[in-house]
mmCIF file of C-alpha atoms in Angstrom:
data_model
loop_
_atom_site.group_PDB
_atom_site.id
_atom_site.type_symbol
_atom_site.label_atom_id
_atom_site.label_comp_id
_atom_site.label_asym_id
_atom_site.label_seq_id
_atom_site.Cartn_x
_atom_site.Cartn_y
_atom_site.Cartn_z
ATOM 1 C CA MET A 191 170.729 81.358 87.279
ATOM 2 C CA ALA A 192 169.698 83.710 90.097
ATOM 3 C CA PHE A 193 168.454 81.325 92.777
ATOM 4 C CA GLN A 194 167.468 84.250 94.974
ATOM 5 C CA ASP A 195 164.736 84.966 92.398
ATOM 6 C CA TYR A 196 162.890 81.865 93.644
ATOM 7 C CA SER A 197 160.716 82.097 96.737
ATOM 8 C CA LEU A 198 161.909 78.601 97.651
ATOM 9 C CA ILE A 199 162.914 75.273 96.135
ATOM 10 C CA GLN A 200 160.752 72.162 96.412
ATOM 11 C CA ALA A 201 163.259 69.472 97.315
ATOM 12 C CA PRO A 202 163.717 66.482 95.007
ATOM 13 C CA MET A 203 162.213 63.448 96.747
ATOM 14 C CA ALA A 204 162.817 60.162 94.951
ATOM 15 C CA GLY A 205 160.582 57.115 95.147
ATOM 16 C CA GLY A 206 157.420 58.634 93.694
ATOM 17 C CA LEU A 207 156.969 61.436 96.250
ATOM 18 C CA SER A 208 157.680 64.448 94.031
ATOM 19 C CA THR A 209 155.056 63.747 91.386
ATOM 20 C CA ALA A 210 154.688 65.772 88.189
ATOM 21 C CA ASP A 211 151.772 67.659 89.763
ATOM 22 C CA VAL A 212 153.832 68.621 92.842
ATOM 23 C CA VAL A 213 156.744 69.818 90.709
ATOM 24 C CA ALA A 214 154.517 71.709 88.285
ATOM 25 C CA GLY A 215 152.493 73.226 91.126
ATOM 26 C CA ALA A 216 155.635 74.512 92.790
ATOM 27 C CA SER A 217 156.796 75.974 89.476
ATOM 28 C CA ARG A 218 153.463 77.688 88.820
ATOM 29 C CA ALA A 219 153.568 79.211 92.317
ATOM 30 C CA GLY A 220 156.964 80.817 91.691
ATOM 31 C CA ALA A 221 159.161 78.215 93.375
ATOM 32 C CA LEU A 222 161.632 75.874 91.684
ATOM 33 C CA GLY A 223 160.091 72.411 91.534
ATOM 34 C CA SER A 224 162.392 69.381 91.503
ATOM 35 C CA VAL A 225 161.951 65.880 90.103
ATOM 36 C CA GLY A 226 163.583 63.281 92.366
ATOM 37 C CA ALA A 227 164.814 60.945 89.622
ATOM 38 C CA GLY A 228 167.421 58.883 91.469
ATOM 39 C CA TYR A 229 165.460 55.634 91.060
ATOM 40 C CA LEU A 230 164.102 56.314 87.559
ATOM 41 C CA SER A 231 165.211 54.768 84.279
ATOM 42 C CA GLY A 232 166.049 56.987 81.344
ATOM 43 C CA ASP A 233 162.615 56.490 79.795
ATOM 44 C CA ALA A 234 160.934 57.254 83.118
ATOM 45 C CA ILE A 235 162.949 60.478 83.449
ATOM 46 C CA MET A 236 161.751 61.602 80.016
ATOM 47 C CA ALA A 237 158.172 60.740 80.950
ATOM 48 C CA ALA A 238 158.478 62.649 84.246
ATOM 49 C CA ALA A 239 159.752 65.776 82.494
ATOM 50 C CA GLU A 240 156.967 65.564 79.938
ATOM 51 C CA GLY A 241 154.453 65.168 82.763
ATOM 52 C CA VAL A 242 155.711 68.291 84.531
ATOM 53 C CA ARG A 243 155.482 70.345 81.362
ATOM 54 C CA ALA A 244 152.028 68.968 80.546
ATOM 55 C CA ALA A 245 150.899 70.009 84.034
ATOM 56 C CA GLY A 246 152.043 73.571 83.438
ATOM 57 C CA GLY A 247 155.522 73.459 84.954
ATOM 58 C CA ASP A 248 158.033 75.713 83.243
ATOM 59 C CA ALA A 249 161.441 75.905 84.926
ATOM 60 C CA PHE A 250 162.208 72.873 87.100
ATOM 61 C CA ALA A 251 165.111 70.737 88.275
ATOM 62 C CA ILE A 252 165.949 67.065 87.832
ATOM 63 C CA ASN A 253 167.986 65.402 90.597
ATOM 64 C CA LEU A 254 170.150 62.282 90.352
ATOM 65 C CA PHE A 255 172.460 60.288 92.641
ATOM 66 C CA ILE A 256 176.189 60.285 91.838
ATOM 67 C CA PRO A 257 177.267 56.593 91.784
ATOM 68 C CA ALA A 258 179.402 55.328 94.643
ATOM 69 C CA GLU A 259 183.068 54.790 93.874
ATOM 70 C CA ARG A 260 182.687 51.121 94.770
ATOM 71 C CA ASP A 261 179.857 48.641 95.233
ATOM 72 C CA ALA A 262 178.886 47.601 98.737
ATOM 73 C CA THR A 263 180.246 44.257 99.891
ATOM 74 C CA ASP A 264 177.992 41.361 100.877
ATOM 75 C CA ALA A 265 178.918 41.982 104.504
ATOM 76 C CA GLU A 266 177.875 45.635 104.216
ATOM 77 C CA TRP A 267 174.549 44.661 102.635
ATOM 78 C CA ARG A 268 173.898 42.157 105.422
ATOM 79 C CA ALA A 269 174.754 44.776 108.036
ATOM 80 C CA ALA A 270 172.376 47.260 106.380
ATOM 81 C CA LEU A 271 169.550 44.729 106.295
ATOM 82 C CA LYS A 272 170.136 43.856 109.940
ATOM 83 C CA ALA A 273 170.069 47.521 110.933
ATOM 84 C CA LEU A 274 166.854 48.152 108.982
ATOM 85 C CA SER A 275 165.019 44.977 109.993
ATOM 86 C CA PRO A 276 163.341 46.540 113.078
ATOM 87 C CA CYS A 277 161.932 49.313 110.865
ATOM 88 C CA TYR A 278 160.454 46.774 108.460
ATOM 89 C CA ARG A 279 158.955 44.709 111.283
ATOM 90 C CA GLN A 280 157.468 47.771 112.970
ATOM 91 C CA SER A 281 155.819 48.737 109.686
ATOM 92 C CA GLY A 282 154.550 45.236 108.970
ATOM 93 C CA VAL A 283 156.612 45.006 105.775
ATOM 94 C CA PRO A 284 158.615 41.878 104.879
ATOM 95 C CA VAL A 285 162.373 42.300 105.106
ATOM 96 C CA PRO A 286 163.746 42.105 101.532
ATOM 97 C CA ASP A 287 166.360 39.560 100.537
ATOM 98 C CA ASP A 288 168.403 42.328 98.940
ATOM 99 C CA PHE A 289 168.089 45.796 97.432
ATOM 100 C CA PRO A 290 167.729 46.197 93.654
ATOM 101 C CA PRO A 291 170.552 48.127 91.959
ATOM 102 C CA LEU A 292 170.007 51.701 90.859
ATOM 103 C CA PRO A 293 169.478 52.376 87.143
ATOM 104 C CA ASP A 294 172.552 53.043 85.025
ATOM 105 C CA PHE A 295 173.748 56.570 85.787
ATOM 106 C CA ARG A 296 174.959 57.257 82.251
ATOM 107 C CA GLU A 297 171.531 56.360 80.889
ATOM 108 C CA GLN A 298 169.871 58.602 83.479
ATOM 109 C CA PHE A 299 172.231 61.471 82.716
ATOM 110 C CA GLU A 300 171.689 61.261 78.955
ATOM 111 C CA ALA A 301 167.917 61.275 79.492
ATOM 112 C CA MET A 302 168.249 64.313 81.744
ATOM 113 C CA LEU A 303 170.220 66.109 79.032
ATOM 114 C CA GLU A 304 167.526 65.292 76.488
ATOM 115 C CA ALA A 305 164.804 66.477 78.859
ATOM 116 C CA ARG A 306 166.741 69.739 79.284
ATOM 117 C CA PRO A 307 165.506 70.996 82.665
ATOM 118 C CA ALA A 308 166.427 74.460 83.871
ATOM 119 C CA VAL A 309 168.559 72.909 86.636
ATOM 120 C CA PHE A 310 170.387 69.622 87.136
ATOM 121 C CA SER A 311 171.042 68.880 90.803
ATOM 122 C CA TRP A 312 172.770 65.921 92.387
ATOM 123 C CA THR A 313 173.643 64.301 95.700
ATOM 124 C CA PHE A 314 176.345 61.925 97.020
ATOM 125 C CA GLY A 315 179.344 63.355 95.225
ATOM 126 C CA ARG A 316 180.785 65.583 92.516
ATOM 127 C CA LEU A 317 179.924 65.613 88.828
ATOM 128 C CA PRO A 318 182.735 64.884 86.320
ATOM 129 C CA LYS A 319 183.883 67.922 84.376
ATOM 130 C CA SER A 320 182.846 66.367 81.052
ATOM 131 C CA MET A 321 179.287 66.005 82.293
ATOM 132 C CA MET A 322 179.292 69.545 83.626
ATOM 133 C CA ALA A 323 180.365 70.762 80.176
ATOM 134 C CA ALA A 324 177.546 68.790 78.527
ATOM 135 C CA CYS A 325 175.046 70.534 80.805
ATOM 136 C CA ARG A 326 176.575 73.938 80.124
ATOM 137 C CA ALA A 327 176.266 73.363 76.376
ATOM 138 C CA ARG A 328 172.505 72.954 76.847
ATOM 139 C CA GLY A 329 172.061 75.898 79.180
ATOM 140 C CA ILE A 330 171.357 73.703 82.221
ATOM 141 C CA ALA A 331 172.347 75.218 85.567
ATOM 142 C CA LEU A 332 174.273 73.006 88.011
ATOM 143 C CA VAL A 333 173.623 72.443 91.728
ATOM 144 C CA GLY A 334 175.572 70.056 93.975
ATOM 145 C CA THR A 335 174.934 69.044 97.591
ATOM 146 C CA ALA A 336 177.275 69.541 100.546
ATOM 147 C CA THR A 337 177.024 68.572 104.206
ATOM 148 C CA HIS A 338 180.191 70.296 105.411
ATOM 149 C CA ARG A 339 182.488 73.140 104.393
ATOM 150 C CA ASP A 340 185.091 71.050 102.563
ATOM 151 C CA GLU A 341 182.415 69.601 100.265
ATOM 152 C CA ALA A 342 181.006 73.077 99.637
ATOM 153 C CA LEU A 343 184.455 74.445 98.775
ATOM 154 C CA ALA A 344 185.052 71.554 96.366
ATOM 155 C CA LEU A 345 181.748 72.219 94.592
ATOM 156 C CA ALA A 346 182.495 75.938 94.410
ATOM 157 C CA GLY A 347 185.877 75.108 92.890
ATOM 158 C CA ASP A 348 184.122 72.941 90.305
ATOM 159 C CA GLY A 349 182.148 76.003 89.206
ATOM 160 C CA VAL A 350 178.611 74.963 90.115
ATOM 161 C CA ASP A 351 175.849 77.570 89.992
ATOM 162 C CA GLY A 352 174.470 76.751 93.426
ATOM 163 C CA ILE A 353 175.259 74.610 96.466
ATOM 164 C CA VAL A 354 172.613 72.903 98.574
ATOM 165 C CA LEU A 355 173.856 73.027 102.160
ATOM 166 C CA GLN A 356 172.050 70.096 103.774
ATOM 167 C CA GLY A 357 171.910 70.325 107.545
ATOM 168 C CA GLU A 358 171.527 67.230 109.693
ATOM 169 C CA GLU A 359 167.892 68.209 110.377
ATOM 170 C CA ALA A 360 166.975 67.136 106.833
ATOM 171 C CA GLY A 361 164.151 64.632 106.794
ATOM 172 C CA GLY A 362 165.749 62.432 104.124
ATOM 173 C CA HIS A 363 169.173 60.952 103.469
ATOM 174 C CA ARG A 364 172.457 62.762 103.988
ATOM 175 C CA GLY A 365 173.369 64.017 100.528
ATOM 176 C CA GLY A 366 177.113 64.565 100.777
ATOM 177 C CA ALA A 367 179.889 62.539 99.205
ATOM 178 C CA ASP A 368 181.005 60.828 102.423
ATOM 179 C CA PRO A 369 178.241 58.677 103.974
ATOM 180 C CA GLN A 370 180.378 58.177 107.102
ATOM 181 C CA GLY A 371 181.029 61.873 107.642
ATOM 182 C CA GLU A 372 179.469 63.720 110.528
ATOM 183 C CA GLY A 373 176.562 66.019 109.811
ATOM 184 C CA GLN A 374 176.188 69.587 111.038
ATOM 185 C CA PRO A 375 173.111 71.533 112.125
ATOM 186 C CA LEU A 376 171.998 73.788 109.296
ATOM 187 C CA ASP A 377 172.646 77.066 111.111
ATOM 188 C CA ALA A 378 176.217 76.018 111.914
ATOM 189 C CA LEU A 379 176.766 74.818 108.338
ATOM 190 C CA LEU A 380 175.528 78.122 106.943
ATOM 191 C CA SER A 381 177.785 80.046 109.296
ATOM 192 C CA ALA A 382 180.787 77.978 108.190
ATOM 193 C CA CYS A 383 180.069 78.528 104.487
ATOM 194 C CA ARG A 384 178.631 82.011 104.211
ATOM 195 C CA ASP A 385 181.916 83.414 102.862
ATOM 196 C CA ILE A 386 181.660 81.141 99.781
ATOM 197 C CA ALA A 387 180.685 83.280 96.788
ATOM 198 C CA THR A 388 178.565 80.580 95.101
ATOM 199 C CA PRO A 389 174.828 80.960 95.939
ATOM 200 C CA LEU A 390 173.937 78.799 98.944
ATOM 201 C CA ILE A 391 170.639 76.922 99.164
ATOM 202 C CA ALA A 392 169.742 76.018 102.741
ATOM 203 C CA ALA A 393 168.083 72.644 103.413
ATOM 204 C CA GLY A 394 167.177 70.756 106.562
ATOM 205 C CA GLY A 395 164.212 71.208 108.863
ATOM 206 C CA LEU A 396 162.710 74.188 107.004
ATOM 207 C CA MET A 397 158.904 74.087 107.165
ATOM 208 C CA ASP A 398 157.547 77.594 106.632
ATOM 209 C CA GLY A 399 158.272 81.151 105.523
ATOM 210 C CA ALA A 400 159.766 82.128 108.852
ATOM 211 C CA ASP A 401 162.331 79.335 108.501
ATOM 212 C CA VAL A 402 163.235 80.478 104.989
ATOM 213 C CA ALA A 403 163.536 84.102 106.138
ATOM 214 C CA ARG A 404 165.868 82.986 108.946
ATOM 215 C CA VAL A 405 168.290 81.151 106.651
ATOM 216 C CA MET A 406 168.256 83.949 104.088
ATOM 217 C CA ALA A 407 169.202 86.404 106.816
ATOM 218 C CA ALA A 408 172.082 84.037 107.650
ATOM 219 C CA GLY A 409 173.445 84.160 104.100
ATOM 220 C CA ALA A 410 171.436 81.669 102.032
ATOM 221 C CA ALA A 411 170.097 82.695 98.625
ATOM 222 C CA THR A 412 166.927 80.681 99.280
ATOM 223 C CA GLY A 413 165.661 77.609 101.121
ATOM 224 C CA GLN A 414 164.878 74.082 99.960
ATOM 225 C CA LEU A 415 161.908 72.307 101.589
ATOM 226 C CA GLY A 416 160.992 68.631 101.282
ATOM 227 C CA THR A 417 158.957 67.344 104.236
ATOM 228 C CA ALA A 418 156.730 70.423 104.068
ATOM 229 C CA PHE A 419 155.377 69.183 100.708
ATOM 230 C CA LEU A 420 154.632 65.581 101.707
ATOM 231 C CA ARG A 421 151.064 66.251 102.824
ATOM 232 C CA CYS A 422 150.151 68.155 99.654
ATOM 233 C CA PRO A 423 147.239 66.433 97.865
ATOM 234 C CA GLU A 424 149.436 66.131 94.758
ATOM 235 C CA ALA A 425 152.299 64.324 96.528
ATOM 236 C CA GLY A 426 152.761 60.587 96.112
ATOM 237 C CA THR A 427 152.928 60.076 99.879
ATOM 238 C CA ALA A 428 151.479 56.898 101.409
ATOM 239 C CA GLU A 429 148.469 57.461 103.659
ATOM 240 C CA GLY A 430 150.221 56.040 106.706
ATOM 241 C CA TRP A 431 153.082 58.461 106.202
ATOM 242 C CA ARG A 432 150.673 61.378 105.783
ATOM 243 C CA GLN A 433 149.043 60.504 109.094
ATOM 244 C CA ALA A 434 152.386 60.167 110.864
ATOM 245 C CA LEU A 435 153.390 63.613 109.625
ATOM 246 C CA ALA A 436 150.077 65.072 110.778
ATOM 247 C CA ASP A 437 150.512 63.502 114.218
ATOM 248 C CA ALA A 438 154.097 64.818 114.466
ATOM 249 C CA GLY A 439 153.044 68.441 113.943
ATOM 250 C CA PRO A 440 155.958 70.914 114.144
ATOM 251 C CA ASP A 441 158.391 68.044 114.773
ATOM 252 C CA ALA A 442 157.622 66.415 111.405
ATOM 253 C CA THR A 443 161.193 66.439 110.115
ATOM 254 C CA ALA A 444 162.333 64.418 113.148
#
C-alpha cells in the first residue's frame, strides 16, 4: 500500500470517538479513516466495519491493542487508581473499583480478518508472524506503532507496510511496546528514523495541513491526526470534551 497516496490518516481513537461516520467521512474525503477497536468485542468490530461501509467508506483501517506480556498486579492497579483519582474527582466522576478487562485479542483479531479492512494497525507491541501471515493472505496491509528508533527498526524487520512514529505530543496514550520508555518529540523521532526504508507515518500534535507538510518534508510519507477530528459533528466526543478543546485553541493536544 502506498501511504503517500493518502492526504492524511484519521487516527484510530477507541472508546466510541472514531464513529462509523467519522471513519467513512475521512475515507470519502481521500484520507484513510481508522476504526479504534481496542475496546470492542468481535461482534462489535464486525458491526463497526459494516457501519463504515454502509456510510460510504471504502478503504479504512481497524486498530487493536497488542496484549501485555503479563497482567498488572493488584499493587499496580491500586497505584493506577490512586494516580487517576484526582482526574476523576475534578471531573465529578466516581472513582471505579477496578477496570474491566479488554476483550479477548484472538476474538478481536479473527473478527478483524473477517471484516477485511484495507489496513490493520496496532499499538503496544509487535504482531506475531502467524498473524501477519493471516493478514497477508487476505490482502490486508500492516501498520505498527513505534515511539523510538529501536521499536521502528524492529517493526521494519518484521516486514510491516508502514510505521506510525508517535511523538510525545500525541493527545492520547503512548503506543509503543514499552509503557515505561521515554517518549521523544515527533520532529526528533522523525529525524532518528528517516533512514528506515519502510514508509513512516508521523503522529503527535498535528492539527492542520501546514503540520502535515512539515512532517512530510522531514521524511514522513503522510501524517496521522486524532485530536483534530474530535470536534467534528460526526465524532462521538462528549460535549464537555468538545468545549475543553474549543477553549484550548491551538494548544488542544496538550
